[in-house]
Amino acid sequence: MKIILVLIGFIGFSLAAQELPSPSQFLGEEYGKQFTAHHRLVDYFQEMSKDPRVSLQQYGTTYEGRPLYMAIVTSEANHENLEAIREKNLALAQMGSSNRSDDEALPIVWLSYSVHGNEAGGSESSMNVIYELLTNPEQSNVLDDVVVIIDPSLNPDGYSRYTHWLRGSSGKALHPEHTDIEHMEPWPGGRVNHYLFDLNRDWAWQTQKETRQRIVQYNRWMPHVHADLHEMGYDSHYYFAPAAEPYHKAITDYQRELQTKIGKSHAAIFDQNSWLYFTREVFDLLYPSYGDTYPTFNGSVGMTYEQAGHGMAGRAITMSNKKQLTLQDRIDHHTATSLSTIRTAVIESSSILSNFKAYFEQSASPVGKPYKGYIVKQGASLSSFKELLANNGIQYGIIDVNKKANGYSYFQGDDMSFEVQKGDVFIPTDQAKSVLLEVLMEEEPVLADSVTYDITSWSLPFAYGLESYGVKSIYSNQADDHQNKVISDVENDAYAIYVKWSSSLESKSLTASLLKEDLTIKSVRSTIHLDGITLEPGDVVIIKGDQLSLSHYDLAIRLLQKTKVECGRIESGYSLNGKDLGGSALQKIHSPKVLTFFGEGVNANAYGQVWYYFEQILDYPISRVDIQQLSSIDLSIFNTIILPDGYYSLSEHQRKELGKWIREGGKLISVGGANRNLKIDEQFAISEIEQENNKEVEEKADKERYKKRQYEGAERRSIAGSIPGAIIKTEIDPTHPLCYGLESYYTLKNSRTKYPLMGKGVYNPVRIPRDYISYGFIGSEIQEGFEENAVFSVQRMGRGQVVYMLDNPLFRSFWKNGEVVFANALFQL
């Protein structure tokens, strides 16, 4: 009888599986030969969700309104207890409670596809993965023992940009030769999202809505294994774990070991099929905001898989070995590693669950940690900092007493005493997310290998410009009520209203809102002492008598009352000490009319960061024009032009016209690589220290050694002249308007280009000192060359000015102290 029941169950399963269409049956014969439109990808997953073993959940939308979905695949019995399974897993992670025993826990595997939209083979393979998982008995027999979460498209906007272009550009026949339109993806490419951000660098920072919405779900599930499926250059072979060095020191032996076991499982399949692959090269585990490292620092075993392909591959392309790489090949390879990952997780489930539990028990324990917690002082970006902690599930409290304390100062680099004040933030280290916390707070990661894939320092106190301390005591704190200091007595009977510029980043967006409404606002240029009030340089003042009408003043008050900035009323314009409000101590803030450029040669990420800053942070209009159209634009309708980072060239005529526009009162903000266009023109003060190439440096240092050098190790020698991304402590001039609201500035430098301090007629308010302090890797051959270099400089030119931003202050939108500098360039200069 038992055999009959089993047989009936198998027949039932087979009939159910037969009812599920394969991707080819559902989409037509073009599956595997042509890329699938995003809405059809969604349609297929909705079709699969008719199976009781699939729960399809929309967890958000993109900036362009496309849905974000995750499919949860497990047995019917597990679906009936899915919430209990999830709660049990959170209990293992010290993030909840559960009545279920440890024996009832299940491994959770999360598969993420195509975070870079033009690496579209990932999303294509996601359909085949779920089909195989549901219909192939060799695969589906694991569903009693695992929960699989599939995110078929992490970046629908980028995926749609690429696939829409390719479908519209590809011809009837395949063109595997390289000289065809389908292998020439246009700017900006589908890699990036709507605002041209790289979502695979955004996991920890969560600046983009796609990431924020996804991490909410990630923290609800806390998977044990996470695979991030990508594509790389078409002539490469498949990469899978184990990863390359450097590994971050926080990665455990167990996490390393399971990567290796999963990699060996993949290797067996690839060997059997004679597919080429590599491991332990290129892709390291250091930078904490990737789709492999972020899960790893959250207790998972996070891995990157890279299939040859990418935007240049089209539907098929000829590789250097004369073989054709087809879309179907890319689907097959990603399907194999996806299913192998799931199966290995089931085989290793006992070890996975016990090590996962131990990981978080250690995280929540105070034993073995250098600090009991961190104290972060109040500052302009504190609200954004607290939001970042909350988004990442990191617990913190607000200190409720004033007292003296001792701790390690990030800004001073040493132990010291300091004042703890009410409103400061205390972050305990004995919590579930302590590993992630310590990684984000660390000054300088230990590099086992300096050949790395991304920036090598990212410490939050430096990025946010917040004075911070590592402390060995726990400080009294309470839950954050998320209410910033607000002065409630701002009414229209006041002579004027002030806004403290240094109090928050929101004071900058408020300034933008006031200017959008054509209100007259002014900036304090020298300290003013009024009755009970001290106005400092940079503070914003709205005077009733300056406005066109009382209704304008009322509008300003309504805007103020909607914010959480520190503001207040001024009863009289008469100063007790300093100049009066009607005098020269106040300068009118003019409404910026802003133009920036995109297009070939412009760094898409850098342009997107400018665009995002204006639209999503300031909520202020910006005109965007293709850089190729620069000569046809009437520049006189703008008073501010932003040249984003990139490798584009401006003609002599274009530079001449820009110079004329500046001298007539324009403000040019030139960022990063854009300054190459200005350094070759005599009207601009900027000049570059010419670089000696690595060969010349080595020959000068030791000609004989260079002559006898070995071919092996060339890559390692080349890093002596590189700086993948390091933090440098700068000197600032706090009296200069570009530095209003700053107490210090740490710049993130990821270019070896060096600019000396500029001379006559130029201010260098942010600069690198002679004996500078740095964090992260800087090649030995270029370390000295950064001494006494400019970071941000301002040149007067006629009635206008040039702001040279030699490092990018808006880098990935997580360098929050840089946003203060950028706002100063817009509103205070």
XYZ file of N, CA and C in Angstrom, residues 558-707:
450
model
N 5.992 78.099 5.980
C 5.378 76.784 5.778
C 6.423 75.746 5.352
N 7.329 76.157 4.508
C 8.392 75.239 4.092
C 9.268 74.844 5.276
N 9.568 75.817 6.136
C 10.374 75.541 7.321
C 9.674 74.574 8.260
N 8.386 74.756 8.418
C 7.646 73.937 9.370
C 7.512 72.484 8.924
N 7.775 72.219 7.637
C 7.727 70.855 7.123
C 9.052 70.106 7.320
N 10.079 70.832 7.738
C 11.407 70.234 7.835
C 11.782 69.968 9.287
N 12.935 69.353 9.463
C 13.472 69.080 10.800
C 14.809 69.783 10.991
N 15.009 70.875 10.258
C 16.259 71.612 10.409
C 16.222 72.455 11.676
N 17.413 72.795 12.163
C 17.499 73.682 13.305
C 17.318 75.113 12.802
N 16.264 75.750 13.254
C 15.943 77.097 12.792
C 15.317 77.885 13.954
N 15.106 79.142 13.740
C 14.524 79.957 14.805
C 14.194 81.360 14.323
N 13.570 82.134 15.216
C 13.114 83.473 14.886
C 14.129 84.510 15.342
N 14.188 85.589 14.608
C 15.031 86.730 14.947
C 14.098 87.927 15.150
N 14.216 88.573 16.308
C 13.287 89.653 16.638
C 13.753 91.020 16.131
N 15.061 91.156 15.906
C 15.583 92.459 15.497
C 16.806 92.266 14.617
N 16.987 93.172 13.661
C 18.158 93.132 12.796
C 19.369 93.800 13.401
N 19.227 94.306 14.626
C 20.326 95.028 15.276
C 21.265 94.026 15.948
N 22.561 94.150 15.650
C 23.551 93.224 16.178
C 24.136 93.736 17.478
N 24.289 92.834 18.455
C 24.964 93.188 19.688
C 26.474 93.227 19.489
N 26.951 92.421 18.556
C 28.388 92.349 18.282
C 28.557 91.859 16.840
N 29.142 92.677 16.009
C 29.247 92.356 14.601
C 28.331 93.237 13.780
N 28.186 92.896 12.519
C 27.394 93.731 11.617
C 25.906 93.407 11.720
N 25.081 94.412 11.390
C 23.636 94.229 11.433
C 23.169 93.391 10.242
N 21.913 92.929 10.326
C 21.396 92.063 9.259
C 21.243 92.789 7.927
N 21.118 94.096 7.971
C 21.015 94.846 6.726
C 22.352 95.247 6.154
N 23.453 94.821 6.784
C 24.782 95.227 6.352
C 25.463 94.193 5.476
N 26.787 94.331 5.383
C 27.561 93.528 4.440
C 27.864 92.122 4.941
N 27.444 91.789 6.163
C 27.714 90.446 6.686
C 26.812 89.395 6.044
N 25.774 89.830 5.355
C 24.875 88.905 4.674
C 25.020 89.071 3.166
N 25.041 87.972 2.469
C 25.174 87.968 1.010
C 24.017 87.192 0.409
N 23.406 87.735 -0.616
C 22.259 87.078 -1.237
C 22.681 85.770 -1.901
N 21.855 84.753 -1.704
C 22.059 83.474 -2.383
C 21.237 83.489 -3.662
N 21.910 83.415 -4.778
C 21.231 83.452 -6.071
C 20.784 82.053 -6.485
N 19.660 81.980 -7.152
C 19.133 80.692 -7.594
C 20.016 80.126 -8.701
N 20.617 78.963 -8.493
C 21.411 78.372 -9.561
C 20.511 77.909 -10.718
N 20.894 78.267 -11.912
C 20.263 77.724 -13.127
C 21.311 76.811 -13.741
N 21.083 75.497 -13.595
C 22.174 74.533 -13.714
C 22.075 73.733 -15.009
N 23.232 73.542 -15.620
C 23.367 72.719 -16.810
C 24.462 71.694 -16.570
N 24.210 70.447 -16.970
C 25.270 69.431 -16.960
C 25.161 68.607 -18.227
N 26.108 67.696 -18.411
C 26.229 66.989 -19.679
C 26.313 65.481 -19.483
N 25.818 64.764 -20.488
C 25.936 63.317 -20.538
C 26.448 62.949 -21.929
N 26.662 61.678 -22.162
C 27.013 61.225 -23.501
C 28.373 60.562 -23.569
N 28.753 60.185 -24.785
C 29.991 59.458 -25.010
C 31.176 60.177 -24.373
N 31.950 59.440 -23.617
C 33.119 59.995 -22.950
C 32.851 60.442 -21.535
N 31.610 60.763 -21.226
C 31.244 61.146 -19.863
C 31.121 59.876 -19.026
N 31.699 59.882 -17.838
C 31.560 58.753 -16.933
C 30.097 58.634 -16.517
N 29.455 57.542 -16.921
C 28.021 57.396 -16.683
C 27.689 57.437 -15.200
N 28.495 56.760 -14.377
C 28.241 56.768 -12.934
C 28.332 58.183 -12.376
N 29.374 58.924 -12.766
C 29.587 60.275 -12.240
C 28.472 61.220 -12.667
N 28.067 61.128 -13.937
C 26.932 61.935 -14.402
C 25.676 61.575 -13.614
N 25.447 60.272 -13.422
C 24.260 59.840 -12.683
C 24.260 60.342 -11.255
N 25.441 60.422 -10.647
C 25.525 60.919 -9.273
C 25.121 62.389 -9.192
N 25.494 63.181 -10.189
C 25.068 64.586 -10.238
C 23.562 64.658 -10.438
N 23.054 63.914 -11.381
C 21.622 63.904 -11.686
C 20.823 63.479 -10.456
N 21.252 62.405 -9.809
C 20.562 61.910 -8.614
C 20.594 62.945 -7.498
N 21.740 63.589 -7.323
C 21.878 64.584 -6.260
C 20.845 65.693 -6.428
N 20.673 66.169 -7.623
C 19.722 67.258 -7.846
C 18.278 66.789 -7.722
N 17.954 65.638 -8.319
C 16.553 65.214 -8.349
C 16.084 64.575 -7.047
N 16.918 63.743 -6.446
C 16.459 62.962 -5.305
C 16.884 63.517 -3.958
N 17.951 64.298 -3.914
C 18.420 64.834 -2.638
C 18.022 66.300 -2.487
N 18.348 67.107 -3.491
C 17.966 68.524 -3.411
C 16.546 68.775 -3.888
N 16.043 67.920 -4.779
C 14.754 68.163 -5.441
C 14.784 69.538 -6.121
N 15.806 69.706 -6.971
C 16.056 71.001 -7.609
C 16.288 70.760 -9.098
N 15.764 71.636 -9.962
C 15.863 71.380 -11.406
C 17.285 71.478 -11.938
N 17.586 70.625 -12.903
C 18.875 70.637 -13.590
C 18.618 70.281 -15.053
N 19.225 71.032 -15.950
C 19.116 70.737 -17.384
C 20.248 69.812 -17.779
N 19.930 68.801 -18.591
C 20.904 67.790 -18.986
C 20.953 67.722 -20.513
N 22.152 67.854 -21.053
C 22.318 67.943 -22.501
C 23.473 67.041 -22.925
N 23.343 66.433 -24.099
C 24.433 65.631 -24.649
C 25.660 66.504 -24.861
N 26.817 66.023 -24.408
C 28.051 66.792 -24.506
C 28.367 67.160 -25.953
N 27.867 66.368 -26.899
C 28.110 66.682 -28.308
C 27.359 67.933 -28.751
N 26.382 68.375 -27.970
C 25.579 69.548 -28.324
C 26.059 70.817 -27.629
N 27.199 70.753 -26.950
C 27.674 71.895 -26.177
C 27.771 73.158 -27.028
N 28.288 73.053 -28.242
C 28.511 74.241 -29.072
C 27.213 74.881 -29.544
N 26.110 74.146 -29.502
C 24.837 74.682 -30.001
C 23.966 75.277 -28.897
N 24.462 75.300 -27.664
C 23.656 75.752 -26.528
C 23.917 77.220 -26.240
N 22.850 77.944 -25.925
C 22.974 79.325 -25.459
C 23.307 79.269 -23.973
N 24.577 79.422 -23.647
C 25.023 79.292 -22.265
C 24.509 80.414 -21.375
N 24.096 81.520 -21.965
C 23.718 82.693 -21.170
C 22.470 82.459 -20.330
N 21.683 81.423 -20.644
C 20.466 81.180 -19.856
C 20.780 80.402 -18.572
N 22.056 80.014 -18.403
C 22.484 79.297 -17.197
C 23.511 80.134 -16.447
N 23.535 79.971 -15.134
C 24.590 80.620 -14.346
C 25.512 79.609 -13.668
N 25.204 78.315 -13.825
C 26.027 77.262 -13.246
C 26.132 76.111 -14.239
N 27.353 75.696 -14.528
C 27.588 74.550 -15.409
C 28.443 73.539 -14.652
N 28.026 72.279 -14.706
C 28.769 71.192 -14.071
C 29.337 70.297 -15.162
N 30.659 70.177 -15.191
C 31.318 69.225 -16.077
C 31.581 67.953 -15.277
N 30.849 66.875 -15.537
C 31.056 65.648 -14.760
C 32.349 64.942 -15.156
N 32.774 64.056 -14.301
C 33.975 63.262 -14.546
C 33.848 62.503 -15.864
N 34.970 62.275 -16.514
C 34.941 61.511 -17.751
C 36.217 61.666 -18.538
N 36.188 61.160 -19.765
C 37.348 61.193 -20.658
C 36.982 61.840 -21.988
N 36.142 62.819 -21.944
C 35.727 63.541 -23.150
C 36.645 64.732 -23.371
N 36.599 65.275 -24.584
C 37.454 66.412 -24.942
C 36.599 67.601 -25.346
N 37.005 68.773 -24.884
C 36.393 70.026 -25.317
C 37.322 70.697 -26.315
N 36.756 71.201 -27.387
C 37.568 71.860 -28.407
C 38.076 73.206 -27.891
N 39.039 73.752 -28.589
C 39.560 75.070 -28.216
C 38.451 76.115 -28.244
N 37.572 76.023 -29.239
C 36.456 76.976 -29.327
C 35.512 76.818 -28.141
N 35.219 75.566 -27.752
C 34.316 75.340 -26.621
C 34.924 75.861 -25.325
N 36.213 75.663 -25.128
C 36.868 76.176 -23.924
C 36.865 77.708 -23.920
N 37.045 78.295 -25.082
C 37.035 79.760 -25.195
C 35.658 80.303 -24.823
N 34.607 79.645 -25.322
C 33.246 80.087 -25.013
C 32.931 79.903 -23.526
N 33.410 78.814 -22.937
C 33.218 78.621 -21.501
C 33.918 79.730 -20.720
N 35.143 80.059 -21.106
C 35.877 81.134 -20.423
C 35.148 82.457 -20.505
N 34.607 82.771 -21.676
C 33.845 84.019 -21.840
C 32.621 84.013 -20.939
N 31.920 82.871 -20.897
C 30.717 82.745 -20.055
C 31.073 82.922 -18.585
N 32.197 82.345 -18.147
C 32.619 82.483 -16.752
C 32.913 83.946 -16.428
N 33.686 84.603 -17.278
C 34.067 86.000 -17.015
C 32.868 86.929 -16.957
N 31.778 86.513 -17.588
C 30.557 87.317 -17.556
C 29.682 86.981 -16.359
N 30.179 86.112 -15.459
C 29.450 85.847 -14.217
C 29.053 84.416 -13.989
N 29.452 83.499 -14.868
C 29.082 82.098 -14.710
C 29.946 81.369 -13.695
N 29.412 80.274 -13.180
C 30.141 79.418 -12.237
C 30.315 78.044 -12.877
N 31.559 77.647 -13.079
C 31.858 76.341 -13.647
C 32.354 75.419 -12.539
N 31.688 74.257 -12.385
C 32.113 73.233 -11.436
C 32.636 72.065 -12.261
N 33.932 71.812 -12.155
C 34.587 70.782 -12.960
C 35.028 69.646 -12.053
N 34.564 68.436 -12.356
C 34.750 67.294 -11.453
C 35.679 66.250 -12.076
N 36.666 65.818 -11.289
C 37.501 64.685 -11.662
C 38.170 64.851 -13.010
N 37.970 63.871 -13.882
C 38.620 63.839 -15.181
C 38.258 64.996 -16.091
N 37.169 65.690 -15.822
C 36.809 66.853 -16.642
C 37.892 67.917 -16.590
N 38.671 67.929 -15.516
C 39.710 68.947 -15.359
C 40.841 68.789 -16.367
N 40.933 67.633 -17.013
C 41.933 67.475 -18.068
C 41.696 68.466 -19.201
N 40.436 68.803 -19.422
C 40.125 69.773 -20.465
C 40.588 71.187 -20.115
N 40.667 71.483 -18.826
C 40.997 72.837 -18.392
C 42.498 73.023 -18.219
N 43.212 71.953 -17.902
C 44.639 72.098 -17.596
C 45.464 72.428 -18.830
N 44.915 72.238 -20.037
C 45.663 72.531 -21.260
C 45.341 73.915 -21.797
N 44.566 74.686 -21.029
C 44.134 76.012 -21.487
C 44.659 77.082 -20.538
N 45.358 78.051 -21.044
C 46.028 79.047 -20.216
C 45.081 79.894 -19.385
N 43.827 80.006 -19.784
C 42.910 80.854 -19.019
C 42.496 80.211 -17.694
N 42.782 78.918 -17.530
C 42.452 78.221 -16.294
C 43.716 78.003 -15.478
N 43.597 78.184 -14.168
C 44.770 78.167 -13.298
C 45.305 76.766 -13.038
N 44.529 75.769 -13.347
C 44.906 74.405 -12.992
C 46.126 73.940 -13.797
N 46.976 73.199 -13.167
C 48.100 72.567 -13.854
C 48.349 71.223 -13.205
N 48.846 70.295 -13.976
C 49.010 68.922 -13.487
C 50.486 68.583 -13.384
N 50.839 67.888 -12.298
C 52.175 67.318 -12.198
C 52.246 66.146 -13.164
N 53.148 66.223 -14.095
C 53.265 65.153 -15.071
C 53.771 63.883 -14.388
N 53.189 62.769 -14.805
C 53.558 61.483 -14.209
C 54.709 60.854 -14.977
N 55.658 60.298 -14.274
C 56.614 59.409 -14.899
C 55.975 58.026 -14.894
N 56.113 57.325 -16.017
C 55.496 56.001 -16.005
C 56.312 55.040 -15.149
N 55.693 53.913 -14.848
C 56.316 52.986 -13.905
C 57.690 52.517 -14.375
N 57.830 52.347 -15.679
C 59.111 51.879 -16.194
C 60.220 52.876 -15.896
N 59.957 54.147 -16.139
C 60.970 55.167 -15.891
C 61.315 55.249 -14.416
N 60.315 55.145 -13.553
C 60.575 55.196 -12.116
C 61.457 54.032 -11.702
N 61.119 52.841 -12.184
C 61.913 51.684 -11.817
C 63.340 51.791 -12.350
N 63.489 52.313 -13.573
C 64.826 52.439 -14.136
C 65.663 53.427 -13.341
N 65.058 54.521 -12.923
C 65.790 55.504 -12.140
C 66.173 54.931 -10.780
N 65.304 54.123 -10.193
C 65.574 53.558 -8.873
C 66.613 52.450 -8.930
N 66.525 51.631 -9.961
C 67.438 50.494 -10.028
C 67.420 49.923 -11.443
N 68.284 50.467 -12.304
C 68.266 50.069 -13.703
C 68.553 48.587 -13.868
N 69.493 48.077 -13.097
C 69.857 46.677 -13.229
C 68.711 45.755 -12.815
N 68.038 46.147 -11.719
C 66.903 45.319 -11.272
C 65.833 45.260 -12.346
N 65.601 46.393 -12.999
C 64.560 46.440 -14.028
C 64.938 45.553 -15.219
N 66.210 45.574 -15.584
C 66.654 44.785 -16.724
C 66.486 43.293 -16.455
